[in-house]
Amino acid sequence: MQQGYFMRIDNALVEEVSCQNRNNGYMIVSYAIPENNGSVSIENIRLNLNRNTVVLNAYGQNICACCVQKGMWINVVFSSLLTKSIPPQSSAYFVTVQQNPEPASVISTGRIAYIDLENRFLYTGNLNNINSQTRYVVTDNTVILDEFGNPAPLERLGPGELVQITHADFQTASIPPQTIAYEIRVLEENGLY
């Protein structure tokens, strides 16, 4: 739906996501267009993401662009200036992830290798072997519990601690692979590493 210099698509399905960092990358989405004869055609568009793109979850909270995953339904506002490529490309201004069913999750246990507080990443595995590591994105919704089951801030965690992490059942193909942490529970505080 076009409105001046902006276009809006509601109920777009995320088909592909590429994220260079927390704010830059692109997503390819598909959406339905009703035709005059009563049929519906499916179109694709590549939406380029940058640091000015606002990405919100279903509760209106800011999330990083990397949190948007294939299979999610989104509403998006983007520039009406489109390339003539296939699929056409445009700059995304505003992305809202729609409420999804309860996400499927997996539980993993490991020792914390290090924590990137600035970007809110927690790494488990061997600090000296990137191929053994997993990077977890810690969102505002991630529950963090200390060894007694009490809520704790991310800053309270440290390298060497044994943690149990409930996380999304998908991960990126990057090295190290990345996924979203739903809950981080300390099992053993300051273990030898």
PDB file of N, CA, C and O in Angstrom, residues 5-8 47-56 75-81 90-96:
ATOM      1  N   TYR A   5       5.769   9.099   0.064  1.00  0.00           N
ATOM      2  CA  TYR A   5       7.138   8.632  -0.094  1.00  0.00           C
ATOM      3  C   TYR A   5       7.386   7.297   0.591  1.00  0.00           C
ATOM      4  O   TYR A   5       8.465   6.750   0.547  1.00  0.00           O
ATOM      5  N   PHE A   6       6.371   6.798   1.277  1.00  0.00           N
ATOM      6  CA  PHE A   6       6.500   5.556   2.020  1.00  0.00           C
ATOM      7  C   PHE A   6       5.513   4.533   1.494  1.00  0.00           C
ATOM      8  O   PHE A   6       4.472   4.880   0.956  1.00  0.00           O
ATOM      9  N   MET A   7       5.866   3.284   1.678  1.00  0.00           N
ATOM     10  CA  MET A   7       4.953   2.185   1.372  1.00  0.00           C
ATOM     11  C   MET A   7       4.867   1.332   2.620  1.00  0.00           C
ATOM     12  O   MET A   7       5.786   1.304   3.439  1.00  0.00           O
ATOM     13  N   ARG A   8       3.749   0.649   2.749  1.00  0.00           N
ATOM     14  CA  ARG A   8       3.541  -0.202   3.922  1.00  0.00           C
ATOM     15  C   ARG A   8       3.023  -1.552   3.454  1.00  0.00           C
ATOM     16  O   ARG A   8       2.169  -1.629   2.573  1.00  0.00           O
ATOM     17  N   LEU A  47      14.242  -5.910   1.564  1.00  0.00           N
ATOM     18  CA  LEU A  47      14.247  -4.721   2.413  1.00  0.00           C
ATOM     19  C   LEU A  47      15.619  -4.580   3.044  1.00  0.00           C
ATOM     20  O   LEU A  47      16.059  -5.452   3.797  1.00  0.00           O
ATOM     21  N   ASN A  48      16.314  -3.500   2.710  1.00  0.00           N
ATOM     22  CA  ASN A  48      17.648  -3.257   3.254  1.00  0.00           C
ATOM     23  C   ASN A  48      17.524  -2.596   4.618  1.00  0.00           C
ATOM     24  O   ASN A  48      16.768  -1.648   4.798  1.00  0.00           O
ATOM     25  N   LEU A  49      18.287  -3.111   5.581  1.00  0.00           N
ATOM     26  CA  LEU A  49      18.257  -2.645   6.963  1.00  0.00           C
ATOM     27  C   LEU A  49      19.532  -1.866   7.263  1.00  0.00           C
ATOM     28  O   LEU A  49      20.603  -2.245   6.807  1.00  0.00           O
ATOM     29  N   ASN A  50      19.404  -0.808   8.029  1.00  0.00           N
ATOM     30  CA  ASN A  50      20.577  -0.053   8.455  1.00  0.00           C
ATOM     31  C   ASN A  50      20.350   0.450   9.874  1.00  0.00           C
ATOM     32  O   ASN A  50      19.331   0.157  10.488  1.00  0.00           O
ATOM     33  N   ARG A  51      21.273   1.236  10.391  1.00  0.00           N
ATOM     34  CA  ARG A  51      21.174   1.679  11.786  1.00  0.00           C
ATOM     35  C   ARG A  51      19.987   2.590  12.038  1.00  0.00           C
ATOM     36  O   ARG A  51      19.582   2.795  13.175  1.00  0.00           O
ATOM     37  N   ASN A  52      19.382   3.139  10.976  1.00  0.00           N
ATOM     38  CA  ASN A  52      18.204   3.985  11.140  1.00  0.00           C
ATOM     39  C   ASN A  52      16.900   3.199  11.078  1.00  0.00           C
ATOM     40  O   ASN A  52      15.827   3.759  11.309  1.00  0.00           O
ATOM     41  N   THR A  53      16.974   1.911  10.738  1.00  0.00           N
ATOM     42  CA  THR A  53      15.772   1.077  10.691  1.00  0.00           C
ATOM     43  C   THR A  53      15.337   0.758  12.118  1.00  0.00           C
ATOM     44  O   THR A  53      16.129   0.274  12.915  1.00  0.00           O
ATOM     45  N   VAL A  54      14.082   1.037  12.427  1.00  0.00           N
ATOM     46  CA  VAL A  54      13.528   0.720  13.744  1.00  0.00           C
ATOM     47  C   VAL A  54      12.894  -0.664  13.656  1.00  0.00           C
ATOM     48  O   VAL A  54      12.052  -0.913  12.794  1.00  0.00           O
ATOM     49  N   VAL A  55      13.322  -1.564  14.541  1.00  0.00           N
ATOM     50  CA  VAL A  55      12.784  -2.925  14.573  1.00  0.00           C
ATOM     51  C   VAL A  55      12.178  -3.146  15.960  1.00  0.00           C
ATOM     52  O   VAL A  55      12.858  -2.983  16.974  1.00  0.00           O
ATOM     53  N   LEU A  56      10.894  -3.500  15.977  1.00  0.00           N
ATOM     54  CA  LEU A  56      10.175  -3.712  17.235  1.00  0.00           C
ATOM     55  C   LEU A  56       9.604  -5.118  17.283  1.00  0.00           C
ATOM     56  O   LEU A  56       9.206  -5.672  16.257  1.00  0.00           O
ATOM     57  N   ASN A  75       5.072  -6.527   9.850  1.00  0.00           N
ATOM     58  CA  ASN A  75       4.527  -5.363   9.169  1.00  0.00           C
ATOM     59  C   ASN A  75       5.725  -4.454   8.925  1.00  0.00           C
ATOM     60  O   ASN A  75       6.609  -4.348   9.774  1.00  0.00           O
ATOM     61  N   VAL A  76       5.765  -3.798   7.766  1.00  0.00           N
ATOM     62  CA  VAL A  76       6.945  -3.013   7.436  1.00  0.00           C
ATOM     63  C   VAL A  76       6.560  -1.726   6.715  1.00  0.00           C
ATOM     64  O   VAL A  76       5.605  -1.696   5.945  1.00  0.00           O
ATOM     65  N   VAL A  77       7.286  -0.650   7.031  1.00  0.00           N
ATOM     66  CA  VAL A  77       7.180   0.624   6.312  1.00  0.00           C
ATOM     67  C   VAL A  77       8.535   0.843   5.649  1.00  0.00           C
ATOM     68  O   VAL A  77       9.574   0.720   6.296  1.00  0.00           O
ATOM     69  N   PHE A  78       8.511   1.156   4.334  1.00  0.00           N
ATOM     70  CA  PHE A  78       9.755   1.289   3.592  1.00  0.00           C
ATOM     71  C   PHE A  78       9.623   2.385   2.542  1.00  0.00           C
ATOM     72  O   PHE A  78       8.532   2.891   2.271  1.00  0.00           O
ATOM     73  N   SER A  79      10.743   2.746   1.944  1.00  0.00           N
ATOM     74  CA  SER A  79      10.778   3.806   0.938  1.00  0.00           C
ATOM     75  C   SER A  79      10.023   3.380  -0.317  1.00  0.00           C
ATOM     76  O   SER A  79      10.085   2.228  -0.730  1.00  0.00           O
ATOM     77  N   SER A  80       9.323   4.347  -0.931  1.00  0.00           N
ATOM     78  CA  SER A  80       8.619   4.060  -2.185  1.00  0.00           C
ATOM     79  C   SER A  80       9.582   4.025  -3.375  1.00  0.00           C
ATOM     80  O   SER A  80       9.198   3.667  -4.478  1.00  0.00           O
ATOM     81  N   LEU A  81      10.856   4.381  -3.137  1.00  0.00           N
ATOM     82  CA  LEU A  81      11.871   4.294  -4.196  1.00  0.00           C
ATOM     83  C   LEU A  81      12.354   2.851  -4.276  1.00  0.00           C
ATOM     84  O   LEU A  81      13.012   2.358  -3.366  1.00  0.00           O
ATOM     85  N   SER A  90      14.412  -1.962  -1.497  1.00  0.00           N
ATOM     86  CA  SER A  90      14.072  -0.672  -0.915  1.00  0.00           C
ATOM     87  C   SER A  90      14.669  -0.602   0.480  1.00  0.00           C
ATOM     88  O   SER A  90      15.033  -1.623   1.066  1.00  0.00           O
ATOM     89  N   SER A  91      14.740   0.593   1.027  1.00  0.00           N
ATOM     90  CA  SER A  91      15.241   0.784   2.394  1.00  0.00           C
ATOM     91  C   SER A  91      14.086   0.673   3.377  1.00  0.00           C
ATOM     92  O   SER A  91      13.076   1.364   3.241  1.00  0.00           O
ATOM     93  N   ALA A  92      14.241  -0.197   4.370  1.00  0.00           N
ATOM     94  CA  ALA A  92      13.219  -0.360   5.403  1.00  0.00           C
ATOM     95  C   ALA A  92      13.400   0.716   6.468  1.00  0.00           C
ATOM     96  O   ALA A  92      14.510   0.972   6.919  1.00  0.00           O
ATOM     97  N   TYR A  93      12.283   1.352   6.844  1.00  0.00           N
ATOM     98  CA  TYR A  93      12.313   2.354   7.903  1.00  0.00           C
ATOM     99  C   TYR A  93      11.824   1.796   9.229  1.00  0.00           C
ATOM    100  O   TYR A  93      12.314   2.150  10.283  1.00  0.00           O
ATOM    101  N   PHE A  94      10.825   0.923   9.154  1.00  0.00           N
ATOM    102  CA  PHE A  94      10.157   0.461  10.365  1.00  0.00           C
ATOM    103  C   PHE A  94       9.694  -0.977  10.167  1.00  0.00           C
ATOM    104  O   PHE A  94       9.012  -1.271   9.188  1.00  0.00           O
ATOM    105  N   VAL A  95      10.095  -1.863  11.064  1.00  0.00           N
ATOM    106  CA  VAL A  95       9.714  -3.270  10.997  1.00  0.00           C
ATOM    107  C   VAL A  95       9.092  -3.642  12.344  1.00  0.00           C
ATOM    108  O   VAL A  95       9.683  -3.390  13.390  1.00  0.00           O
ATOM    109  N   THR A  96       7.910  -4.232  12.304  1.00  0.00           N
ATOM    110  CA  THR A  96       7.265  -4.721  13.517  1.00  0.00           C
ATOM    111  C   THR A  96       7.013  -6.215  13.358  1.00  0.00           C
ATOM    112  O   THR A  96       6.324  -6.633  12.432  1.00  0.00           O
TER     113      THR A  96
END
